[in-house]
Coordinates of C-alpha atoms in Angstrom, one line a residue:
X136 CA -27.6 24.4 32.1
X137 CA -24.7 22.9 33.4
X138 CA -21.3 24.8 34.1
X139 CA -19.3 21.7 32.6
X140 CA -17.4 22.6 29.5
X141 CA -15.7 20.4 26.7
X142 CA -13.9 21.6 23.6
X143 CA -13.0 19.4 20.6
X144 CA -11.4 20.3 17.4
X145 CA -10.7 18.6 14.1
X146 CA -7.7 19.6 12.2
X147 CA -8.7 22.6 9.6
X148 CA -8.5 20.9 6.5
X149 CA -6.7 21.7 3.7
X150 CA -8.8 22.8 0.6
X151 CA -6.8 21.9 -2.7
X152 CA -9.2 19.0 -3.0
X153 CA -12.2 17.1 -1.6
X154 CA -11.8 15.4 1.4
X155 CA -11.6 11.6 1.3
X156 CA -12.7 8.8 4.1
X157 CA -9.8 9.6 6.2
X158 CA -10.9 12.9 6.9
X159 CA -14.4 11.5 7.3
X160 CA -12.8 9.3 10.1
X161 CA -11.3 12.2 12.1
X162 CA -14.3 14.1 11.7
X163 CA -16.7 11.2 13.2
X164 CA -14.2 10.5 16.0
X165 CA -14.6 14.3 17.0
X166 CA -18.2 14.4 16.8
X167 CA -18.8 11.2 18.5
X168 CA -16.9 12.2 21.8
X169 CA -18.7 15.7 21.6
X170 CA -22.1 13.9 21.3
X171 CA -21.3 11.6 24.2
X172 CA -20.4 14.6 26.5
X173 CA -23.6 16.3 25.9
X174 CA -25.8 13.3 26.8
X175 CA -23.3 13.9 29.9
X176 CA -24.6 17.0 30.6
X177 CA -21.3 19.1 29.5
X178 CA -21.8 22.3 27.2
X179 CA -19.7 21.7 24.3
X180 CA -17.9 23.2 21.2
X181 CA -16.9 21.2 18.2
X182 CA -14.8 23.6 15.8
X183 CA -13.8 22.3 12.1
X184 CA -12.8 24.6 9.1
X185 CA -10.6 25.1 6.4
X186 CA -7.0 26.0 5.8
X187 CA -6.9 28.4 3.0
X188 CA -3.4 29.8 2.5
X189 CA -0.6 29.0 1.4
X190 CA 1.6 28.2 -2.0
X191 CA 0.0 25.0 -2.8
X192 CA -3.3 26.7 -2.5
X193 CA -2.1 29.5 -5.0
X194 CA -0.5 27.0 -7.4
X195 CA -3.6 24.7 -7.7
X196 CA -5.8 27.7 -8.0
X197 CA -3.6 28.9 -11.0
X198 CA -3.9 25.3 -12.5
X199 CA -7.6 25.9 -12.5
X200 CA -7.5 29.6 -14.0
X201 CA -8.9 31.0 -10.9
X202 CA -8.0 33.2 -8.0
X203 CA -7.3 31.2 -4.9
X204 CA -10.4 32.6 -3.0
X205 CA -12.8 31.7 -5.8
X206 CA -10.9 28.4 -5.9
X207 CA -11.3 27.3 -2.2
X208 CA -15.0 29.0 -2.2
X209 CA -15.9 25.7 -4.3
X210 CA -14.0 23.2 -2.5
X211 CA -15.3 24.7 1.0
X212 CA -18.6 24.1 -0.1
X213 CA -17.9 20.1 -0.7
X214 CA -16.7 20.3 2.8
X215 CA -19.7 21.5 4.4
X216 CA -21.9 19.3 2.3
X217 CA -20.0 16.2 3.4
X218 CA -20.4 17.3 7.1
X219 CA -24.0 17.8 6.7
X220 CA -24.1 14.4 5.1
X221 CA -22.4 12.8 8.0
X222 CA -24.5 14.9 10.3
X223 CA -21.7 16.4 12.0
X224 CA -23.1 19.0 14.4
X225 CA -20.0 21.6 14.4
X226 CA -20.7 24.9 16.4
X227 CA -17.9 26.8 14.0
X228 CA -17.0 26.5 10.6
X229 CA -13.6 28.4 10.6
X230 CA -12.4 29.7 7.4
X231 CA -8.6 31.1 7.6
X232 CA -9.4 33.6 4.8
X233 CA -11.9 35.1 7.4
X234 CA -11.5 38.8 8.5
X235 CA -12.0 37.6 12.4
X236 CA -9.4 34.7 12.1
X237 CA -6.5 37.3 10.1
X238 CA -7.0 39.7 13.0
X239 CA -6.6 37.0 15.5
X240 CA -3.4 35.7 13.8
X241 CA -1.9 39.2 13.5
X242 CA -2.4 39.6 17.2
X243 CA -0.8 36.6 18.1
X244 CA 1.9 37.4 15.6
X245 CA 2.6 41.1 16.9
X246 CA 2.4 39.9 20.5
X247 CA 5.4 37.3 19.9
X248 CA 7.3 39.5 17.8
X249 CA 7.1 42.7 20.3
X250 CA 8.4 40.7 22.9
X251 CA 11.2 39.4 20.9
X252 CA 10.6 36.1 20.1
X253 CA 10.1 36.8 16.1
X254 CA 13.2 38.2 14.2
X255 CA 14.0 38.8 10.7
X256 CA 16.7 36.6 8.7
X257 CA 17.2 34.6 5.8
X258 CA 16.0 31.2 5.5
X259 CA 18.2 28.7 3.5
X260 CA 17.0 25.1 3.2
X261 CA 14.4 22.9 1.7
X262 CA 10.9 23.1 1.4
X263 CA 7.9 20.7 0.7
X264 CA 5.0 22.4 -0.8
X265 CA 2.4 19.8 -0.7
X266 CA 3.2 19.2 3.1
X267 CA 3.8 23.4 3.6
X268 CA 6.9 22.2 5.5
X269 CA 10.4 23.3 5.9
X270 CA 13.5 20.6 6.2
X271 CA 16.9 20.6 6.9
X272 CA 19.2 18.1 4.9
X273 CA 19.8 15.9 7.5
X274 CA 15.9 15.6 8.1
X275 CA 15.3 14.5 4.6
X276 CA 14.7 10.6 3.4
X277 CA 17.3 8.4 2.0
X278 CA 16.4 9.9 -1.5
X279 CA 16.6 13.5 -0.2
X280 CA 12.7 13.6 -0.5
X281 CA 10.1 14.7 2.2
X282 CA 10.1 12.4 4.9
X283 CA 6.5 13.1 5.4
X284 CA 5.0 12.6 1.9
X285 CA 8.0 11.3 -0.3
X286 CA 7.8 14.0 -2.7
X287 CA 10.3 16.0 -4.0
X288 CA 11.7 19.2 -1.9
X289 CA 13.0 22.4 -3.2
X290 CA 15.7 24.3 -2.2
X291 CA 14.5 27.9 -1.0
X292 CA 16.8 30.8 0.0
X293 CA 14.4 34.2 1.1
X294 CA 14.1 36.7 3.7
X295 CA 11.8 35.5 6.4
X296 CA 11.0 36.1 10.0
X297 CA 11.8 33.5 12.3
X298 CA 9.9 32.3 15.4
X299 CA 12.5 31.5 18.5
X300 CA 10.9 27.8 19.0
X301 CA 14.4 26.6 20.3
X302 CA 13.7 29.0 23.4
X303 CA 10.8 26.8 24.5
X304 CA 12.5 23.5 23.9
X305 CA 13.2 22.8 27.5
X306 CA 10.0 24.2 28.8
X307 CA 7.9 22.1 26.3
X308 CA 9.5 19.1 27.6
X309 CA 9.1 20.0 31.1
X310 CA 5.5 20.3 30.3
X311 CA 5.2 17.1 28.4
X312 CA 6.6 15.4 31.6
X313 CA 4.5 17.1 33.9
X314 CA 1.1 16.4 31.7
X315 CA 1.6 12.5 30.7
X316 CA -1.8 12.6 28.8
X317 CA -1.2 15.6 26.7
X318 CA 0.1 13.6 23.7
X319 CA -1.9 10.6 23.1
X320 CA -1.4 7.6 22.3
X321 CA 1.5 6.9 24.5
X322 CA 3.6 5.9 21.8
X323 CA 3.2 8.6 19.9
X324 CA 4.2 10.9 23.2
X325 CA 7.5 9.2 23.2
X326 CA 8.3 10.0 19.4
X327 CA 7.5 13.7 20.1
X328 CA 9.8 13.7 23.1
X329 CA 12.7 12.0 20.8
X330 CA 11.9 14.6 18.2
X331 CA 12.2 17.6 20.7
X332 CA 15.6 16.1 22.4
X333 CA 17.1 15.9 18.8
X334 CA 17.0 19.6 19.1
X335 CA 14.5 22.1 18.2
X336 CA 15.3 24.8 15.5
X337 CA 13.9 28.4 15.2
X338 CA 10.6 28.2 12.8
X339 CA 10.6 30.3 9.6
X340 CA 7.1 31.8 9.9
X341 CA 6.7 34.1 7.1
X342 CA 7.0 33.9 3.0
X343 CA 7.9 36.3 0.2
X344 CA 8.0 34.4 -2.9
X345 CA 3.9 34.4 -3.1
X346 CA 1.4 36.8 -1.1
X347 CA -1.5 34.1 -0.7
X348 CA -1.7 34.6 2.8
X349 CA -2.1 36.8 6.0
X350 CA 0.1 39.8 5.9
X351 CA 3.0 40.1 8.5
X352 CA 1.3 42.9 10.7
X353 CA 5.0 44.5 11.1
X354 CA 6.1 44.1 7.3
X355 CA 3.7 44.0 4.4
X356 CA 6.2 42.4 2.1
X357 CA 5.4 39.3 4.1
X358 CA 2.8 36.4 4.5
X359 CA 2.3 34.5 7.7
X360 CA 3.6 30.9 7.5
X361 CA 0.4 28.9 6.9
X362 CA 0.9 26.7 10.0
X363 CA 1.3 29.6 12.3
X364 CA -1.8 30.8 10.5
X365 CA -3.8 27.7 10.6
X366 CA -3.2 26.3 14.1
X367 CA -4.6 29.9 15.6
X368 CA -8.0 28.9 14.1
X369 CA -8.6 26.9 17.3
X370 CA -8.9 30.1 18.8
X371 CA -10.8 32.1 16.3
X372 CA -13.5 29.2 16.6
X373 CA -14.0 30.2 20.3
X374 CA -14.4 34.1 19.7
X375 CA -10.7 34.9 20.7
X376 CA -10.8 38.6 21.2
X377 CA -14.4 39.0 20.4
X378 CA -15.8 37.6 23.6
X379 CA -13.5 37.0 26.5
X380 CA -16.1 35.4 28.4
X381 CA -16.8 32.7 26.0
X382 CA -12.9 32.3 25.2
X383 CA -11.9 31.8 28.8
X384 CA -15.2 29.5 29.3
X385 CA -13.7 27.0 26.8
X386 CA -9.8 27.7 26.5
X387 CA -7.7 25.5 26.6
X388 CA -9.2 23.0 24.3
X389 CA -9.9 19.7 26.0
X390 CA -8.8 17.4 22.7
X391 CA -7.0 18.4 19.4
X392 CA -8.2 15.3 17.2
X393 CA -5.8 15.1 14.4
X394 CA -3.9 12.5 12.0
X395 CA -0.7 11.2 13.2
X396 CA 0.9 12.9 10.1
X397 CA 0.4 16.0 11.6
X398 CA 1.1 15.7 15.3
X399 CA 4.5 17.2 15.3
X400 CA 2.6 20.3 14.3
X401 CA 0.3 20.2 17.1
X402 CA 2.5 19.1 19.8
X403 CA 5.8 20.9 19.2
X404 CA 4.7 24.3 17.0
X405 CA 1.6 25.1 18.6
X406 CA 2.5 24.6 22.0
X407 CA 5.4 26.9 21.7
X408 CA 3.4 29.3 20.0
X409 CA 0.9 29.3 22.9
X410 CA 3.9 29.5 25.3
X411 CA 5.1 32.6 23.6
X412 CA 1.8 34.3 23.4
X413 CA 1.1 33.4 27.2
X414 CA -1.6 31.2 26.4
X415 CA -2.8 28.0 28.3
X416 CA -2.0 24.9 26.2
X417 CA -4.8 22.2 25.3
X418 CA -5.3 19.4 27.7
X419 CA -4.8 16.8 25.2
X420 CA -3.5 15.9 21.2
X421 CA -4.7 13.0 20.2
X422 CA -2.9 11.5 16.9
X423 CA -4.9 8.7 15.3
X424 CA -3.4 6.4 12.8
X425 CA -4.1 6.1 9.0
X426 CA -6.9 4.6 7.2
X427 CA -5.2 2.4 4.8
X428 CA -6.7 1.1 1.3
X429 CA -5.0 -1.0 -1.4
X430 CA -2.0 0.8 -1.9
X431 CA -1.3 2.2 1.6
X432 CA -2.5 5.5 2.9
X433 CA -5.1 7.1 0.7
X434 CA -3.7 10.0 -1.3
X435 CA -5.2 11.4 -4.7
X436 CA -1.6 10.8 -6.2
X437 CA -2.2 7.4 -5.5
X438 CA -5.7 7.0 -7.2
X439 CA -6.8 5.1 -4.0
X440 CA -9.0 7.8 -2.3
X441 CA -12.5 6.4 -1.0
X442 CA -15.3 9.0 -1.5
X443 CA -17.2 9.2 1.5
X444 CA -20.2 10.9 -0.2
X445 CA -20.8 7.9 -2.2
X446 CA -20.4 5.4 0.7
X447 CA -23.1 7.4 2.5
X448 CA -25.2 7.6 -0.4
X449 CA -24.9 3.9 -0.9
X450 CA -25.1 2.7 2.5
X451 CA -26.2 5.2 5.0
X452 CA -24.6 7.5 7.5
X453 CA -25.0 5.3 10.3
X454 CA -23.7 2.5 8.7
X455 CA -20.5 4.8 7.6
X456 CA -20.0 6.3 11.1
X457 CA -20.5 2.6 12.5
X458 CA -17.9 0.8 10.6
X459 CA -15.4 3.6 10.6
X460 CA -15.6 3.6 14.7
X461 CA -16.0 -0.1 15.1
X462 CA -13.6 -1.7 12.7
X463 CA -10.5 0.4 13.6
X464 CA -8.7 0.7 17.2
X465 CA -8.7 4.7 17.4
X466 CA -4.7 5.6 17.4
X467 CA -3.5 2.6 15.2
X468 CA -3.6 2.2 11.4
X469 CA -6.1 0.2 10.1
X470 CA -7.5 -0.8 6.6
X471 CA -10.9 -0.2 4.7
X472 CA -12.2 -2.6 2.4
X473 CA -15.9 -2.6 1.0
X474 CA -16.2 -6.4 1.7
X475 CA -15.3 -5.9 5.4
X476 CA -17.5 -3.0 5.4
X477 CA -20.5 -4.9 4.2
X478 CA -19.5 -8.1 6.3
X479 CA -19.8 -5.6 9.3
X480 CA -23.1 -4.1 8.4
X481 CA -24.8 -7.6 7.8
X482 CA -23.0 -9.4 11.1
X483 CA -23.4 -6.4 13.6
X484 CA -26.2 -3.8 12.3
X485 CA -28.4 -6.2 10.7
X486 CA -28.0 -9.4 12.5
X487 CA -27.5 -8.3 16.1
X488 CA -29.3 -5.0 16.3
X489 CA -31.8 -5.3 13.5
X490 CA -33.1 -8.5 14.5
X491 CA -33.2 -7.9 18.2
X492 CA -35.6 -4.9 17.2
X493 CA -37.7 -6.5 14.7
X494 CA -38.1 -9.8 16.9
X495 CA -39.3 -8.2 20.1
X496 CA -41.7 -5.5 18.3
X497 CA -43.3 -8.3 16.3
X498 CA -43.5 -10.2 19.4
X499 CA -45.4 -7.5 21.1
X500 CA -47.7 -7.2 18.2
X501 CA -48.4 -10.7 18.2
X502 CA -48.8 -11.3 21.9
X503 CA -50.2 -8.2 23.1
X504 CA -51.7 -6.3 20.3
X505 CA -48.8 -4.0 20.1
X506 CA -49.0 -2.6 23.6
X507 CA -46.2 -2.9 26.2
X508 CA -46.8 -4.9 29.1
X509 CA -45.8 -3.9 32.7
X510 CA -43.0 -5.6 34.2
X511 CA -44.6 -7.8 37.2
X512 CA -43.1 -11.0 37.8
X513 CA -39.2 -11.4 37.6
X514 CA -37.4 -14.1 35.6
X515 CA -34.4 -16.3 36.7
X516 CA -32.4 -14.3 34.0
X517 CA -33.3 -10.8 34.8
X518 CA -30.9 -10.2 37.4
X519 CA -27.5 -11.5 35.2
X520 CA -29.2 -9.2 32.4
X521 CA -29.0 -6.2 34.2
X522 CA -25.9 -6.7 35.7
X523 CA -24.5 -7.2 32.2
X524 CA -26.6 -4.0 31.1
X525 CA -24.5 -2.2 34.0
X526 CA -21.1 -3.5 33.3
X527 CA -21.2 -2.9 29.6
X528 CA -22.8 0.7 29.7
X529 CA -19.8 1.7 32.2
X530 CA -17.5 0.1 30.1
X531 CA -18.8 1.9 27.1
X532 CA -18.3 5.3 29.0
X533 CA -15.0 4.7 30.0
X534 CA -13.7 3.8 26.5
X535 CA -15.4 6.7 24.8
X536 CA -13.6 8.8 27.4
X537 CA -10.2 7.5 26.3
X538 CA -11.7 7.8 22.5
X539 CA -11.4 3.9 22.2
X540 CA -14.5 4.0 20.0
X541 CA -14.0 0.4 18.8
X542 CA -13.8 -1.0 22.4
X543 CA -16.9 1.1 23.1
X544 CA -18.8 -0.3 20.4
X545 CA -17.7 -3.7 21.2
X546 CA -18.9 -3.4 24.9
X547 CA -22.3 -2.2 23.7
X548 CA -22.6 -5.3 21.6
X549 CA -21.9 -7.3 24.3
X550 CA -25.1 -5.9 25.7
X551 CA -27.0 -6.2 22.3
X552 CA -25.9 -9.8 22.0
X553 CA -26.9 -10.8 25.3
X554 CA -30.4 -9.2 25.4
X555 CA -31.0 -11.5 22.1
X556 CA -29.6 -14.4 24.2
X557 CA -32.4 -13.4 26.9
X558 CA -34.7 -14.2 24.0
X559 CA -33.5 -17.6 23.5
X560 CA -33.3 -18.2 27.4
X561 CA -36.8 -17.2 28.1
X562 CA -38.5 -18.4 25.3
X563 CA -41.6 -16.0 24.8
X564 CA -43.4 -18.3 22.4
X565 CA -43.2 -20.9 24.8
X566 CA -44.8 -18.6 27.6
X567 CA -47.1 -17.5 24.9
X568 CA -49.0 -21.0 25.1
X569 CA -49.7 -21.0 28.7
X570 CA -51.9 -18.4 29.9
X571 CA -50.8 -18.6 33.7
X572 CA -47.5 -17.2 32.3
X573 CA -48.7 -14.3 30.8
X574 CA -47.2 -11.9 33.4
X575 CA -44.1 -13.6 33.4
X576 CA -44.0 -13.4 29.3
X577 CA -45.4 -9.5 29.6
X578 CA -42.1 -8.9 32.1
X579 CA -39.4 -10.4 29.5
X580 CA -40.8 -8.2 26.4
X581 CA -40.8 -5.4 28.8
X582 CA -37.1 -6.0 29.5
X583 CA -36.2 -6.5 25.9
X584 CA -37.9 -3.4 24.9
X585 CA -36.3 -1.3 27.8
X586 CA -32.7 -2.6 26.9
X587 CA -33.4 -1.2 23.2
X588 CA -34.5 2.1 24.8
X589 CA -31.4 2.2 26.5
X590 CA -29.5 0.9 23.5
X591 CA -30.9 3.8 21.5
X592 CA -29.6 6.5 23.7
X593 CA -26.1 5.1 24.0
X594 CA -25.9 5.0 20.0
X595 CA -26.8 8.6 19.8
X596 CA -23.1 9.7 20.0
X597 CA -22.5 7.0 17.3
X598 CA -25.4 7.2 14.9
X599 CA -27.6 10.4 14.1
X600 CA -30.6 8.2 12.7
X601 CA -31.0 4.8 14.0
X602 CA -31.6 5.7 17.3
X603 CA -34.5 8.0 16.4
X604 CA -35.6 4.7 14.2
X605 CA -35.6 2.8 17.4
X606 CA -37.4 5.2 19.3
X607 CA -40.1 5.6 16.9
X608 CA -40.8 1.6 16.8
X609 CA -40.9 1.6 20.5
X610 CA -43.6 4.2 20.4
X611 CA -41.8 6.5 22.9
X612 CA -43.4 9.7 23.0
X613 CA -40.7 11.7 25.0
X614 CA -38.3 13.5 22.6
X615 CA -34.9 11.5 22.3
X616 CA -32.9 14.4 22.1
X617 CA -34.2 15.1 26.1
X618 CA -32.5 12.0 27.2
X619 CA -29.2 11.7 29.1
X620 CA -26.7 9.3 29.9
X621 CA -28.2 8.5 33.3
X622 CA -31.4 7.6 31.1
X623 CA -29.4 4.9 29.4
X624 CA -28.1 3.8 32.9
X625 CA -31.5 3.6 34.7
X626 CA -33.6 0.6 33.8
X627 CA -37.6 0.5 33.9
X628 CA -38.0 4.0 32.3
X629 CA -40.4 2.5 29.7
X630 CA -43.9 3.6 30.2
X631 CA -46.3 0.4 30.3
X632 CA -49.5 1.0 27.9
X633 CA -47.1 2.5 25.1
X634 CA -48.0 1.2 21.7
X635 CA -45.2 0.0 19.5
X636 CA -44.8 0.9 16.2
X637 CA -43.9 -1.9 13.9
X638 CA -41.9 -1.0 10.8
X639 CA -39.2 -1.7 8.0
X640 CA -35.9 -3.0 9.1
X641 CA -33.4 -0.3 10.1
X642 CA -30.5 -2.1 8.7
X643 CA -31.6 -4.4 5.7
X644 CA -28.8 -7.1 5.0
X645 CA -26.7 -6.3 1.7
X646 CA -25.7 -8.5 -0.6
X647 CA -22.2 -8.2 -1.7
X648 CA -22.3 -9.8 -5.3
X649 CA -25.3 -7.6 -6.0
X650 CA -23.7 -4.4 -5.0
X651 CA -21.0 -5.2 -7.1
X652 CA -23.3 -5.9 -9.9
X653 CA -24.8 -2.5 -9.6
X654 CA -21.6 -0.7 -9.2
X655 CA -20.6 -2.5 -12.6
X656 CA -24.2 -1.3 -13.9
X657 CA -23.4 2.3 -13.0
X658 CA -20.1 2.3 -14.4
X659 CA -20.8 0.7 -17.6
X660 CA -24.0 3.5 -17.8
X661 CA -21.5 6.5 -17.0
X662 CA -19.2 5.0 -19.7
X663 CA -21.9 5.3 -22.3
X664 CA -22.7 9.0 -21.3
X665 CA -19.1 9.9 -21.1
X666 CA -18.5 12.5 -24.2
X667 CA -14.6 11.3 -24.8
X668 CA -15.5 8.8 -27.4
X669 CA -11.9 8.4 -28.2
X670 CA -8.4 8.0 -26.4
X671 CA -5.3 9.0 -27.9
X672 CA -2.1 6.6 -28.8
X673 CA -0.4 7.6 -25.6
X674 CA -3.5 6.9 -23.3
X675 CA -4.0 3.4 -24.9
X676 CA 0.0 2.8 -24.7
X677 CA -0.4 2.8 -20.8
X678 CA -2.5 -0.2 -21.2
X679 CA -0.4 -3.5 -20.3
X680 CA -2.0 -6.1 -22.3
X681 CA -0.4 -9.6 -22.2
X682 CA -1.0 -13.1 -22.9
X683 CA -1.6 -15.2 -20.0
X684 CA -2.1 -19.2 -19.9
X685 CA -4.6 -20.5 -17.3
X686 CA -3.0 -23.0 -14.7
X687 CA -5.8 -23.1 -12.3
X688 CA -9.4 -22.0 -11.6
X689 CA -11.8 -22.6 -8.8
X690 CA -15.1 -21.0 -7.6
X691 CA -14.8 -18.7 -4.7
X692 CA -16.8 -20.0 -1.5
X693 CA -20.2 -18.0 -1.1
X694 CA -20.2 -16.4 -4.7
X695 CA -22.1 -18.0 -7.6
X696 CA -20.1 -15.6 -10.0
X697 CA -16.8 -15.1 -9.3
X698 CA -13.7 -17.9 -9.7
X699 CA -10.2 -17.5 -8.4
X700 CA -8.0 -18.0 -11.9
X701 CA -4.2 -18.8 -11.4
X702 CA -2.3 -17.8 -14.6
X703 CA 1.3 -18.1 -15.8
X704 CA 2.5 -14.6 -17.3
X705 CA 5.9 -16.0 -18.5
X706 CA 8.1 -14.3 -15.9
X707 CA 5.9 -14.8 -13.1
X708 CA 2.5 -16.4 -11.9
X709 CA -0.6 -14.0 -11.0
X710 CA -3.8 -14.6 -9.1
X711 CA -6.9 -13.1 -10.9
X712 CA -10.5 -12.9 -9.7
X713 CA -13.1 -13.2 -12.7
X714 CA -16.9 -12.5 -12.6
X715 CA -17.3 -15.5 -15.4
X716 CA -18.5 -18.5 -13.0
X717 CA -21.9 -18.2 -14.7
X718 CA -20.3 -18.8 -18.1
X719 CA -17.4 -21.1 -17.7
X720 CA -16.5 -24.2 -15.6
X721 CA -13.2 -24.1 -13.7
X722 CA -12.2 -27.1 -15.7
X723 CA -12.9 -25.5 -19.0
X724 CA -10.2 -22.6 -18.4
X725 CA -7.2 -24.6 -17.6
X726 CA -5.1 -24.5 -20.4
X727 CA -6.4 -21.7 -22.3
X728 CA -4.5 -18.7 -23.5
X729 CA -6.3 -15.5 -22.6
X730 CA -5.9 -11.8 -22.5
X731 CA -5.5 -9.7 -19.4
X732 CA -4.6 -6.4 -18.5
X733 CA -1.4 -6.7 -16.4
X734 CA -1.0 -3.5 -14.8
X735 CA -4.5 -3.1 -13.2
X736 CA -4.0 -1.9 -9.6
X737 CA -4.1 -5.1 -7.1
X738 CA -7.7 -5.0 -5.5
X739 CA -9.5 -7.6 -2.9
X740 CA -12.9 -9.0 -4.2
X741 CA -14.8 -10.9 -2.3
X742 CA -11.8 -11.3 0.2
X743 CA -9.6 -12.6 -2.3
X744 CA -6.4 -10.8 -3.7
X745 CA -6.6 -9.9 -7.7
X746 CA -3.8 -9.0 -9.5
X747 CA -5.1 -8.1 -13.3
X748 CA -8.2 -8.6 -15.1
X749 CA -9.2 -11.0 -17.8
X750 CA -10.6 -9.3 -20.9
X751 CA -14.0 -10.5 -22.1
X752 CA -16.5 -9.6 -24.3
X753 CA -20.5 -9.6 -23.6
X754 CA -23.9 -8.7 -25.4
X755 CA -27.0 -7.2 -23.8
X756 CA -28.6 -10.8 -23.8
X757 CA -26.3 -11.4 -21.2
X758 CA -23.6 -13.8 -23.3
X759 CA -20.0 -13.6 -22.3
X760 CA -16.9 -15.1 -24.0
X761 CA -13.2 -14.3 -22.9
X762 CA -10.8 -13.0 -25.0
X763 CA -8.4 -15.9 -26.1
X764 CA -5.5 -16.0 -29.0
X765 CA -5.8 -18.2 -31.8
X766 CA -2.3 -19.3 -32.3
X767 CA 0.5 -20.6 -30.2
X768 CA 2.3 -17.4 -28.5
X769 CA 4.4 -17.5 -25.5
X770 CA 2.8 -16.5 -22.3
X771 CA 3.5 -13.0 -21.2
X772 CA 3.9 -11.9 -24.7
X773 CA 2.3 -8.2 -24.9
X774 CA -0.7 -7.4 -26.9
X775 CA -0.1 -4.1 -29.2

């Protein structure tokens, strides 16, 4: 076994609710770099977990009439379900309520306290419960709210223990200066340097106004501040105190992967604690950007959370992981939309990769009765194809090392598209007509199959299922899990005489309209099954129904169902997308005074912005009619 090690952590996620696609993004990235390192022969550790203490958890549990541990037990189950569905191979799931973790935290606290770096005083200042963060007045935003989440803060005065974080300001700046890769991307590094230079204050590290936390080892009236608690999970996950050999083998961590919103905790508070505890600092903290949807950053309060479990159920784990890593440059903010997701599946996975596999296996079946022929005659395109393969795979490795997953996949697709081009250049269907060129045909098909073998290995870190499906169709009997990165770099390892196994497309194309129609059917069925048959007057009052006059209407290119409609709403004009093209010609709508929902959250449908919804009635036979007014009334009039 190799003595090379690689240790990666995700954040220790807060279990106040189920995780969303943003958390999935972070964990997918961590799992991918770990699996890549395993291909390179490293012993790896991937730690994730749940941060289960704090005031917010206690309050949320009380709202559910549950004890805090009872409440988080149920939420933690959903975490593990998601990671199982995502096929994340974490080595340890750290729960901060575990006895092992409690003792780890208390030991670190006691060590720092004993050397005089923790003292008792009174805290006076603002506190954001959702972020579990202390703020001074000068740090609040323009509306005196939390600068991170923009929610209200509360004034707090209580006896607390304080960590002398200010003592480590210069030492921390020196470390960052001496280790330029410690904070990545570089733009985040500059942000954190400026934050530290603005002056570090001592950190409140205990609370007395609630008891849901780890007791302070020198004072049972206090519980330890949730961030001091949670960050220590990175030590717990590799058996701090319990297995010195393992701990020393893997610590310091190679990478903490976090969202940029918690970068400060990991690059200021955490390093200062480690310095005080006389422990090495992690080699790198990478703060990636936000995954944005309509309405900005995902949050439950905005109602724009994307459920990753449903995405995996609808599209498969490979497609979800691929999209998250390919669509967004890791480190920058990026946008999610169902349209771009499906387009990416169809273009990259179904067309490029899926068709390459389908075409190649089908030709081996047709021309060689499914048996792989040896490569004996070189074509004029073979050297260039191999050059592209070597350059592409080198670029893939370099970019994964830098956590640039999108660029890594783009480089891999250079090879996939070049291999598809090789088919067009060599024209196997023409070679098959000339018996004297049968050896050349065999070489062409061998090179195609061998590149697919190499592509499958490179995809292992990114996709948990597709590589095995490719492997099976290639008929390879050796275990895919025994392959290494060197096997991907090496040409010609495919054994001649192997029998291929043609199968179903590994990435079927997805029809966007059909998908939306299926969603509508499911939502309608769920609506029928709902036990709530009535809404109260207050609920109805939340609907803003308005009369609007249709100004223009046109079909949306590529759709036989959707119309883009411009309406006059009195004080403004709006653009809507309506699924009524099969029932109304665009010109029929112009001049009609329709009824619309004016306060529906904006959405992008088939690539077109929609700001509202036209009301319509339909029956089981598929007939549909839009809702109009039968007397003259001004556009913008409210329907009550």
